[in-house]
Structure formats: C-alpha cells, structure tokens
Coordinates of C-alpha atoms and ligand atoms in Angstrom, one line a residue:
M116 CA 0.0 0.0 0.0
L117 CA 1.2 3.5 -0.8
S118 CA 1.4 6.1 1.9
V119 CA -0.7 9.2 1.5
S120 CA 2.3 11.4 0.8
E121 CA 3.8 9.0 -1.7
A122 CA 0.5 9.0 -3.6
Q123 CA 0.4 12.8 -3.4
Q124 CA 3.9 13.1 -4.8
R125 CA 3.2 10.7 -7.7
I126 CA 0.1 12.6 -8.6
L127 CA 1.8 16.0 -8.5
S128 CA 4.5 14.8 -10.8
H129 CA 1.9 14.6 -13.6
F130 CA 0.8 18.2 -13.4
E131 CA 2.2 21.4 -14.8
P132 CA 0.7 24.9 -14.6
V133 CA -1.7 25.8 -17.4
E134 CA -0.7 28.7 -19.6
A135 CA -0.9 32.4 -18.7
Q136 CA -3.2 35.0 -20.1
T137 CA -3.6 38.7 -19.5
L138 CA -6.7 40.0 -17.7
P139 CA -7.9 43.5 -16.9
L140 CA -7.2 44.2 -13.2
E141 CA -10.9 44.2 -12.3
Q142 CA -11.2 40.6 -13.5
S143 CA -8.2 39.2 -11.8
A144 CA -9.4 38.7 -8.2
G145 CA -8.9 35.1 -7.1
R146 CA -6.7 34.4 -10.1
V147 CA -3.1 33.1 -9.8
L148 CA -0.3 35.4 -10.8
A149 CA 1.8 34.1 -13.6
Q150 CA 4.7 36.5 -13.1
D151 CA 6.4 38.3 -10.3
I152 CA 5.3 42.0 -10.0
F153 CA 7.9 44.7 -9.3
A154 CA 7.0 48.3 -8.4
A155 CA 7.6 50.6 -11.3
I156 CA 7.4 53.7 -9.1
D157 CA 8.1 54.7 -5.5
L158 CA 5.1 54.7 -3.2
P159 CA 4.1 57.1 -1.9
L160 CA 5.3 58.9 -5.0
F161 CA 5.9 62.2 -3.2
D162 CA 6.3 63.3 0.4
N163 CA 2.8 64.0 1.6
S164 CA 0.9 65.0 4.7
A165 CA -0.6 62.3 7.0
V166 CA -3.0 64.8 8.6
D167 CA -4.9 68.0 8.0
G168 CA -2.7 70.7 9.6
F169 CA 0.1 73.1 9.1
A170 CA 3.5 72.5 7.6
L171 CA 6.4 74.1 9.5
H172 CA 10.0 74.9 8.8
A173 CA 12.7 73.0 10.9
S174 CA 13.8 76.2 12.7
D175 CA 10.2 76.8 13.9
L176 CA 9.9 73.3 15.3
E177 CA 12.7 74.1 17.7
R178 CA 11.1 77.5 18.6
V179 CA 7.8 75.7 19.6
V180 CA 9.9 73.6 22.0
S181 CA 11.6 76.6 23.6
A182 CA 8.7 79.1 23.6
G183 CA 5.8 76.6 24.2
S184 CA 3.9 78.1 21.3
I185 CA 4.5 80.3 18.3
T186 CA 2.4 82.3 15.9
L187 CA 3.3 82.2 12.2
P188 CA 1.8 83.8 9.0
V189 CA 0.1 81.2 6.8
I190 CA 1.6 81.8 3.3
A191 CA -0.1 79.0 1.3
D192 CA -3.0 76.6 1.3
I193 CA -2.2 73.2 -0.1
P194 CA -5.2 71.0 -0.8
A195 CA -5.0 67.3 -1.7
G196 CA -4.5 66.8 -5.4
S197 CA -2.7 70.1 -5.9
S198 CA 1.0 70.4 -6.7
T199 CA 2.9 73.1 -4.9
E200 CA 5.8 75.2 -6.1
I201 CA 6.4 77.1 -2.9
T202 CA 9.4 76.8 -0.6
L203 CA 8.6 77.2 3.1
Q204 CA 11.0 79.6 4.8
S205 CA 11.8 80.0 8.5
G206 CA 8.9 81.8 10.2
Q207 CA 6.3 80.7 7.7
A208 CA 3.5 78.1 7.9
A209 CA 1.3 76.5 5.1
R210 CA -2.1 75.0 5.6
I211 CA -2.0 71.5 4.2
M212 CA -4.5 68.6 3.9
T213 CA -4.1 64.9 4.2
G214 CA -2.4 63.5 1.1
A215 CA -1.3 66.8 -0.2
P216 CA 2.4 67.2 -1.2
V217 CA 4.6 68.6 1.5
P218 CA 6.3 71.8 0.2
E219 CA 10.0 72.2 0.0
G220 CA 11.5 73.4 3.2
A221 CA 8.8 71.9 5.4
E222 CA 10.1 69.6 8.1
A223 CA 6.9 68.5 9.9
V224 CA 3.2 68.9 9.8
V225 CA 1.3 69.9 13.0
M226 CA -2.2 68.7 13.1
V227 CA -5.0 71.3 13.3
E228 CA -5.9 70.0 16.8
D229 CA -2.6 71.3 18.1
T230 CA -3.1 74.8 16.8
D231 CA -5.6 77.6 17.4
F232 CA -7.2 76.9 14.0
N233 CA -9.4 73.9 14.7
D234 CA -12.1 74.7 12.2
R235 CA -12.3 72.0 9.6
A236 CA -15.8 72.8 8.3
P237 CA -15.8 72.4 4.5
G238 CA -14.9 75.6 2.8
T239 CA -13.3 77.3 5.8
P240 CA -10.8 79.8 4.3
V241 CA -7.2 79.7 5.3
P242 CA -6.4 81.9 8.3
K243 CA -3.9 84.8 8.1
N244 CA -1.9 83.5 11.1
V245 CA -1.8 80.3 13.0
T246 CA -0.6 79.6 16.6
V247 CA 1.0 76.2 17.1
Y248 CA 0.8 74.9 20.7
K249 CA 2.5 71.6 20.5
P250 CA 6.1 70.7 19.6
A251 CA 6.7 68.3 16.8
K252 CA 9.8 66.3 15.9
S253 CA 11.3 66.4 12.4
N254 CA 9.3 64.4 9.9
T255 CA 6.2 64.2 12.2
N256 CA 3.1 63.5 10.1
I257 CA 5.1 63.4 6.8
R258 CA 4.7 60.3 4.8
Q259 CA 8.0 60.0 3.0
R260 CA 8.4 59.2 -0.6
G261 CA 9.1 55.5 -1.0
E262 CA 8.4 54.6 2.7
D263 CA 6.0 51.9 1.5
M264 CA 8.1 50.6 -1.4
R265 CA 10.9 51.7 -3.6
T266 CA 10.9 51.3 -7.4
G267 CA 12.1 47.8 -8.2
T268 CA 10.7 46.2 -5.0
K269 CA 9.2 42.8 -5.7
V270 CA 5.7 43.3 -4.4
L271 CA 3.8 40.1 -5.5
S272 CA 5.1 36.7 -6.5
R273 CA 4.2 34.3 -9.2
G274 CA 2.0 31.6 -7.9
Q275 CA 0.1 33.9 -5.5
R276 CA -3.7 33.9 -5.7
L277 CA -4.7 37.6 -5.9
R278 CA -6.6 38.9 -3.0
P279 CA -8.5 42.2 -2.8
Q280 CA -5.6 44.0 -1.2
D281 CA -3.3 42.8 -3.9
L282 CA -5.6 44.3 -6.5
G283 CA -5.5 47.6 -4.6
L284 CA -1.7 47.6 -4.7
L285 CA -1.6 46.8 -8.4
A286 CA -3.9 49.7 -9.0
M287 CA -1.7 52.0 -7.0
L288 CA 1.2 50.9 -9.2
G289 CA -0.8 51.5 -12.4
V290 CA -0.9 47.8 -13.4
A291 CA -4.1 47.8 -15.5
T292 CA -3.6 44.3 -17.0
V293 CA -2.4 41.4 -15.0
P294 CA -0.6 38.2 -16.2
V295 CA -2.5 35.3 -14.6
H296 CA -2.9 31.7 -15.3
R297 CA -6.1 30.8 -17.2
R298 CA -8.6 28.9 -15.1
P299 CA -8.1 25.1 -15.5
R300 CA -11.2 23.2 -16.7
L301 CA -12.3 20.1 -14.9
A302 CA -14.8 17.5 -16.1
L303 CA -16.8 15.9 -13.3
L304 CA -18.8 12.7 -13.5
S305 CA -20.6 10.5 -11.1
S306 CA -21.3 6.9 -11.8
G307 CA -23.8 4.4 -10.5
D308 CA -27.2 3.0 -11.5
E309 CA -28.5 4.0 -8.1
L310 CA -27.9 7.7 -8.6
I311 CA -30.7 10.0 -9.7
P312 CA -30.5 13.7 -10.3
L313 CA -31.7 16.1 -7.7
E314 CA -34.9 16.9 -9.5
A315 CA -36.1 13.3 -10.0
T316 CA -38.5 11.6 -7.6
L317 CA -36.9 9.1 -5.3
T318 CA -37.9 5.5 -6.0
P319 CA -36.9 2.4 -4.2
G320 CA -33.2 1.7 -4.3
K321 CA -32.2 5.1 -5.6
V322 CA -30.2 7.8 -3.9
R323 CA -29.5 11.4 -5.1
D324 CA -26.2 12.2 -6.7
S325 CA -24.7 14.4 -4.1
N326 CA -21.1 14.1 -5.0
T327 CA -21.6 16.3 -8.1
Y328 CA -22.5 19.2 -5.8
T329 CA -19.9 18.6 -3.2
L330 CA -17.0 18.0 -5.7
S331 CA -17.9 20.9 -8.0
A332 CA -18.0 23.3 -5.1
Q333 CA -14.7 22.0 -3.9
A334 CA -13.2 22.4 -7.4
A335 CA -14.6 25.9 -7.6
Q336 CA -12.8 26.9 -4.4
S337 CA -9.5 26.3 -6.3
G338 CA -10.6 28.6 -9.1
V339 CA -11.4 25.7 -11.5
E340 CA -14.1 25.9 -14.1
V341 CA -16.2 22.8 -13.8
V342 CA -17.9 20.9 -16.6
R343 CA -20.6 18.8 -15.1
L344 CA -21.1 15.7 -17.1
G345 CA -23.7 14.1 -14.9
V346 CA -24.2 10.5 -14.0
A347 CA -22.9 7.6 -16.0
A348 CA -24.9 4.4 -15.8
D349 CA -22.9 1.3 -14.7
E350 CA -22.3 0.3 -18.3
R351 CA -19.2 0.3 -20.3
L352 CA -20.6 2.4 -23.1
A353 CA -22.2 5.0 -20.8
V354 CA -18.9 5.5 -19.1
Q355 CA -17.0 5.7 -22.3
S356 CA -19.3 8.2 -24.0
M357 CA -19.1 10.4 -21.0
L358 CA -15.3 10.3 -21.0
E359 CA -15.4 11.1 -24.7
R360 CA -17.4 14.2 -23.9
A361 CA -14.7 15.3 -21.5
V362 CA -12.2 15.0 -24.3
A363 CA -14.4 17.0 -26.6
E364 CA -14.7 19.7 -24.0
G365 CA -11.0 20.0 -23.9
V366 CA -10.7 19.8 -20.2
D367 CA -7.4 19.7 -18.3
V368 CA -8.4 17.1 -15.8
I369 CA -11.2 14.5 -15.2
V370 CA -12.6 13.6 -11.8
S371 CA -15.1 10.8 -11.3
S372 CA -16.6 9.4 -8.2
A373 CA -17.6 5.8 -7.5
G374 CA -17.3 2.9 -9.8
V375 CA -13.6 2.4 -9.1
S376 CA -13.8 -0.4 -6.5
V377 CA -14.0 -4.0 -7.3
G378 CA -17.8 -4.2 -7.7
A379 CA -19.2 -6.3 -10.5
F380 CA -20.4 -3.1 -12.3
D381 CA -17.4 -0.9 -11.8
F382 CA -16.4 -0.2 -15.4
I383 CA -14.5 3.0 -15.1
K384 CA -11.2 1.4 -14.5
D385 CA -11.5 -0.7 -17.6
V386 CA -12.6 2.1 -19.9
V387 CA -9.8 4.5 -18.7
E388 CA -7.2 1.8 -19.1
E389 CA -8.3 1.0 -22.7
Q390 CA -7.9 4.6 -23.8
G391 CA -4.9 5.5 -21.6
S392 CA -3.4 4.2 -18.5
L393 CA -4.6 3.7 -15.0
D394 CA -2.8 3.1 -11.7
F395 CA -5.1 1.7 -9.2
W396 CA -3.7 2.3 -5.8
K397 CA -4.5 1.1 -2.4
V398 CA -3.6 4.1 -0.3
N399 CA -2.9 3.6 3.3
M400 CA -5.7 5.8 4.5
R401 CA -9.2 5.8 5.8
P402 CA -11.6 6.6 4.5
G403 CA -10.8 6.4 0.8
K404 CA -8.4 3.5 0.5
P405 CA -9.2 2.8 -3.2
L406 CA -7.9 5.6 -5.4
A407 CA -7.5 5.5 -9.1
F408 CA -5.2 7.8 -10.9
G409 CA -4.2 7.8 -14.5
H410 CA -4.8 9.3 -17.9
Y411 CA -7.7 9.1 -20.2
Q412 CA -6.0 9.6 -23.6
D413 CA -3.7 12.2 -22.2
I414 CA -6.0 13.9 -19.7
P415 CA -5.1 13.3 -16.0
F416 CA -7.9 11.2 -14.5
F417 CA -8.9 10.8 -10.8
G418 CA -11.2 8.0 -9.8
L419 CA -12.4 8.9 -6.3
P420 CA -14.4 6.6 -4.1
G421 CA -18.2 6.9 -4.3
N422 CA -19.0 7.3 -0.6
P423 CA -19.7 11.0 -0.1
V424 CA -17.3 11.5 2.8
S425 CA -14.6 9.5 1.1
A426 CA -15.0 11.5 -2.1
F427 CA -14.8 14.7 -0.1
I428 CA -11.6 13.7 1.8
G429 CA -10.1 12.1 -1.3
F430 CA -10.6 15.4 -3.1
E431 CA -9.0 17.5 -0.4
V432 CA -6.0 15.1 0.0
F433 CA -5.2 14.3 -3.6
V434 CA -7.2 16.4 -6.1
R435 CA -6.9 19.9 -4.5
P436 CA -3.0 20.0 -4.4
A437 CA -3.0 18.9 -8.1
L438 CA -5.5 21.5 -9.0
E439 CA -3.5 24.2 -7.2
K440 CA -0.4 23.2 -9.1
L441 CA -2.3 22.9 -12.4
G442 CA -3.6 26.5 -11.8
G443 CA -0.1 27.8 -11.3
A444 CA -0.4 28.2 -7.5
I445 CA 2.6 27.6 -5.3
P446 CA 1.5 24.7 -3.0
Q447 CA 0.7 25.9 0.5
P448 CA 1.2 23.7 3.5
L449 CA -2.2 22.5 4.9
P450 CA -3.5 24.5 7.8
R451 CA -2.7 21.9 10.4
Q452 CA -2.7 22.4 14.2
R453 CA -2.4 20.2 17.3
A454 CA -5.4 19.5 19.5
R455 CA -6.1 17.5 22.6
L456 CA -8.6 14.6 22.2
A457 CA -11.8 14.9 24.3
G458 CA -12.2 11.1 24.2
P459 CA -10.3 8.0 23.1
V460 CA -10.0 7.2 19.4
N461 CA -9.4 3.8 17.8
T462 CA -8.4 3.1 14.2
D463 CA -7.3 0.1 12.1
G464 CA -3.8 1.5 11.8
R465 CA -4.2 3.3 8.5
E466 CA -3.7 7.1 8.3
T467 CA -7.2 8.0 9.5
Y468 CA -9.2 11.2 8.9
L469 CA -11.9 11.6 11.4
R470 CA -14.6 14.2 11.5
A471 CA -14.3 16.5 14.5
V472 CA -15.3 19.7 16.1
V473 CA -12.3 21.6 17.4
T474 CA -12.9 24.3 20.0
E475 CA -10.6 26.3 22.1
E476 CA -10.9 25.6 25.8
N477 CA -8.7 27.3 28.4
G478 CA -6.1 28.2 25.8
T479 CA -5.8 24.7 24.2
L480 CA -7.6 23.2 21.2
V481 CA -9.8 20.3 22.0
A482 CA -11.1 17.9 19.4
R483 CA -14.4 16.0 19.7
L484 CA -15.6 13.5 17.1
T485 CA -18.9 14.3 15.4
G486 CA -21.6 11.6 15.0
H487 CA -21.3 8.3 13.2
Q488 CA -18.1 8.1 11.2
G489 CA -19.3 5.8 8.4
S490 CA -17.9 7.0 5.1
G491 CA -21.4 7.5 3.6
N492 CA -22.6 9.7 6.5
L493 CA -22.4 13.2 5.4
L494 CA -24.0 14.9 8.4
S495 CA -21.0 14.1 10.6
L496 CA -18.8 15.9 8.0
V497 CA -21.2 18.8 7.8
Q498 CA -21.1 19.2 11.6
A499 CA -17.3 19.0 11.7
N500 CA -15.0 22.0 11.4
A501 CA -11.9 19.9 11.2
L502 CA -10.5 16.5 10.2
L503 CA -8.6 14.8 13.0
I504 CA -5.6 12.9 11.6
V505 CA -4.4 9.7 13.3
P506 CA -1.1 8.8 11.7
S507 CA -0.5 5.4 10.2
G508 CA 0.7 2.7 12.6
V509 CA -1.2 4.2 15.5
K510 CA -4.2 2.1 16.4
S511 CA -5.5 4.0 19.4
L512 CA -5.1 7.3 21.2
P513 CA -6.3 7.8 24.7
A514 CA -8.4 10.8 25.9
N515 CA -6.2 13.9 26.3
A516 CA -3.6 12.7 23.8
E517 CA -2.5 15.2 21.3
A518 CA -3.2 14.8 17.6
E519 CA -3.0 16.7 14.4
V520 CA -6.1 18.5 13.2
W521 CA -6.7 19.9 9.8
M522 CA -9.1 22.8 10.0
L523 CA -11.7 22.8 7.2
Ligands
LIG710 P1 -19.2 2.6 -5.4 O1 -17.9 3.3 -5.3 O2 -19.8 2.7 -6.7 O3 -19.2 1.2 -4.8 O4 -20.2 3.5 -4.4 C1 -20.0 3.5 -3.0 C2 -21.1 4.1 -2.3 O5 -21.2 5.5 -2.6 C3 -22.5 3.6 -2.7 O6 -23.3 3.5 -1.5 C4 -23.0 4.6 -3.7 O7 -24.4 4.7 -3.7 C5 -22.5 5.9 -3.1 N1 -22.3 6.9 -4.1 C6 -21.7 6.8 -5.2 N2 -21.7 7.9 -6.0 C7 -22.4 8.7 -5.3 C8 -22.8 10.1 -5.6 N3 -22.5 10.7 -6.7 N4 -23.6 10.7 -4.7 C9 -24.0 10.1 -3.6 N5 -23.6 8.8 -3.2 C10 -22.8 8.2 -4.1
LIG711 MG1 -21.3 2.1 -7.9

C-alpha cells in the first residue's frame, strides 16, 4: 500500500501549470499570478501629509519647544490633489490637507488639533496666522516618498492567488492588466445506476447524486471551471461516451466518483485503461483506500471513491493539491494544528481522517468527534469543522492525547 504522501507526490509529478493570459485588473481577483510583479514607481510617490494641519520649517519646530507656542503667518493653502511650487522659509506656515504634497523646506506637519485653528468645516478659508501649541519632531506627520516601497521592489510573487488588497496595490502601481494563469477546466462525472438527479423523484433503491454538488463546489474553491457531465450508468458504453465528452470539452483534468472499486459493475477502470493508463492504488488511508489515478487519452484522471465522505476527503487530500499546481499556484502547507482529544480514538492502523469539532478551551484546542463516522454519513462531516488525523501505525489514542487537526 502507498502512503498518502507517496500518492500525493506521484500525482503532483503529472501536473504542470496551465498557460498564462492577460486580464484586466478588475477581473483578476482570485486568479493566480503568472509573473512576479515589481514596483515601477516609489510609493508614496511624493512626500505628503498624513494629517490635516500646518506645515512648519525646521527652525520653527525648535522654537515651539523653547517658547511653548509660536504664531506664524500662513503663506499658502495646499489641498490634496494640488501640486505646490512654494518653498517654506523659516517663520512661515502653510495649511495642508491629508495626502497633499509637502512643500520644499517643510520639516513637519502639526495637526489642526494642536493649533488655534481647529475649524475644519468644509470651505473654511485659510487663516492669516496660526498659533501652534505643541512641539513636533522632524518628519512628524510626513509620509516619506518610498516609505511603503521603492521602485524595483518585488511586491507580489508568481503563484500567488490575488486577494482584494493585492488588486489595490496593483492599481496604486498602475498595473491595469495582469498576467495570470487561465482557469483550469475540470470535467466531473458520477457513476452508478442507483444515482438519480436532484430533480427526480426518489424511487426504491435510488439515492440522489450528491457528489456532483460537493465536488464541483470543492473544485470551484480552487478557481477551477467545472464541466458537469452528470451521472454515467454502470455500463461500459455509458462511461466511455461520458469520458469522450470530457475529451471533446478540452478539459485539463477529469474527476469521477464511484465505480472504481472491485464491484461487478465498476467499469470506469477498464474504460480508462483501454484509452490511456490507470494506476489503481490502495492508499494507506481511511476513509478512501481505493484511489484510481491515470490518464484518459492524455488527460489526467482521478477516480475517487463513491461514498460521499470518502469522495470529499479524497478530493482534499489528492485532487486539491493537483488543481492548485495545475492552476499555477505555489503549493501551500495545509492549515494543520495540534489539538487534545476529548475522548479516546481507535483506528485500524491506517492514516485515518476523522470528522471532529475543534474548539478552544482554556487556551488549548480540544477535538471531539462528530456523529457516526461511516464514510457515507455526510451529516457528521457537515457538523465538523476539522479533520482529525491519526497517523498510520497508531491504532488507538487515549483521551487527552495530542493529535493533528486539519481545520476545514
Ligand atoms: P461505489 O464506489 O460505486 O461502490 O459506491 C460507493 C457508495 O457511494 C455507494 O453507496 C453509492 O451509492 C455511493 N455513491 C456513489 N456515488 C455517489 C454520488 N455521486 N452521490 C452520492 N452517493 C454516491
Ligand atoms: Mg457504484
């Protein structure tokens, strides 16, 4: 049997990032950057005021300290958005607004609250004189050119998924079109004669195809475009024609659930093998021991187990990292933590993923299993906020033992 990490490594070796495209900035949220981004300008681009107040000359800063207050003529009014040509001399002040360029010669900005001119009603004209009450150090309330970043700074890295704040930074830098990877396309199919679509009436022996919904939503979380092929009957031809549709759709990867175990009607393995290659692995894990991976023609193919919880976990453990790599993202370590077990846990010695609720109690994380852990029982997964991982070779853990949890 393969270990989970061996299986993951083998799978990853079959994936390369899809090509890049250029998108308008406003369409690039959530997309994966295809190139490093460097600042083409300094930010801030000019020294500017961090407050509404009065710009003072260096010599006057010292005079406030010695005299306790000083009164100066106000020789200019500098609103945000203006550019100023003036040079402030000793003994002069200029009214200045937040974000406005600090004039030559100014050494600090004193905020209006520290002067006798505390009237900020819109339209208030500039006063003739201002009295400053509070000393300020050199550079106080001045946002220096380049203090955030200098021209040439690497600000975002290839392989990063763009977040809202990243878009804001790109806009500040004037990056209107962004090199990102295109969204990978994934064909999803379910298989089994017992499966009926959501809209159909339940009849004896049938169950609703739920994996389509779970797995497409999981895929969408990795930025993948999903082509839903629906349910293939347990017949060779049905399976084959569905896989042909995946080829016709030009997808980058195919994911199926069910029909890959050793049941008498499990045709998927045969069909994939005929038109490509298939490794059928027994992975040393629970749930989800049977995992098929291969290629249909030359499209990577995952055969996940059919049981809804196994399919979900199989996706997270094996498919998600592959989709991230396919989409150009740099793989991130899983958000794993340590938690204390509220009660004892027994396993069969395989690497086991149990559904648990993890809460913080008196400064430590405590994990409690949710409901019946059968691999078809979805409610216990729905009620969980974490998967508790018992490593392979460990058959039991007592209450209060520490174990790894993977927050969902
Ligand atoms: P199989 O892998 O075909 O033996 O299926 C294992 C179990 O998973 C069976 O109980 C199936 O009914 C169930 N199952 C398979 N596919 C789905 C699906 N798409 N939605 C919900 N349950 C499924
Ligand atoms: Mg089946």
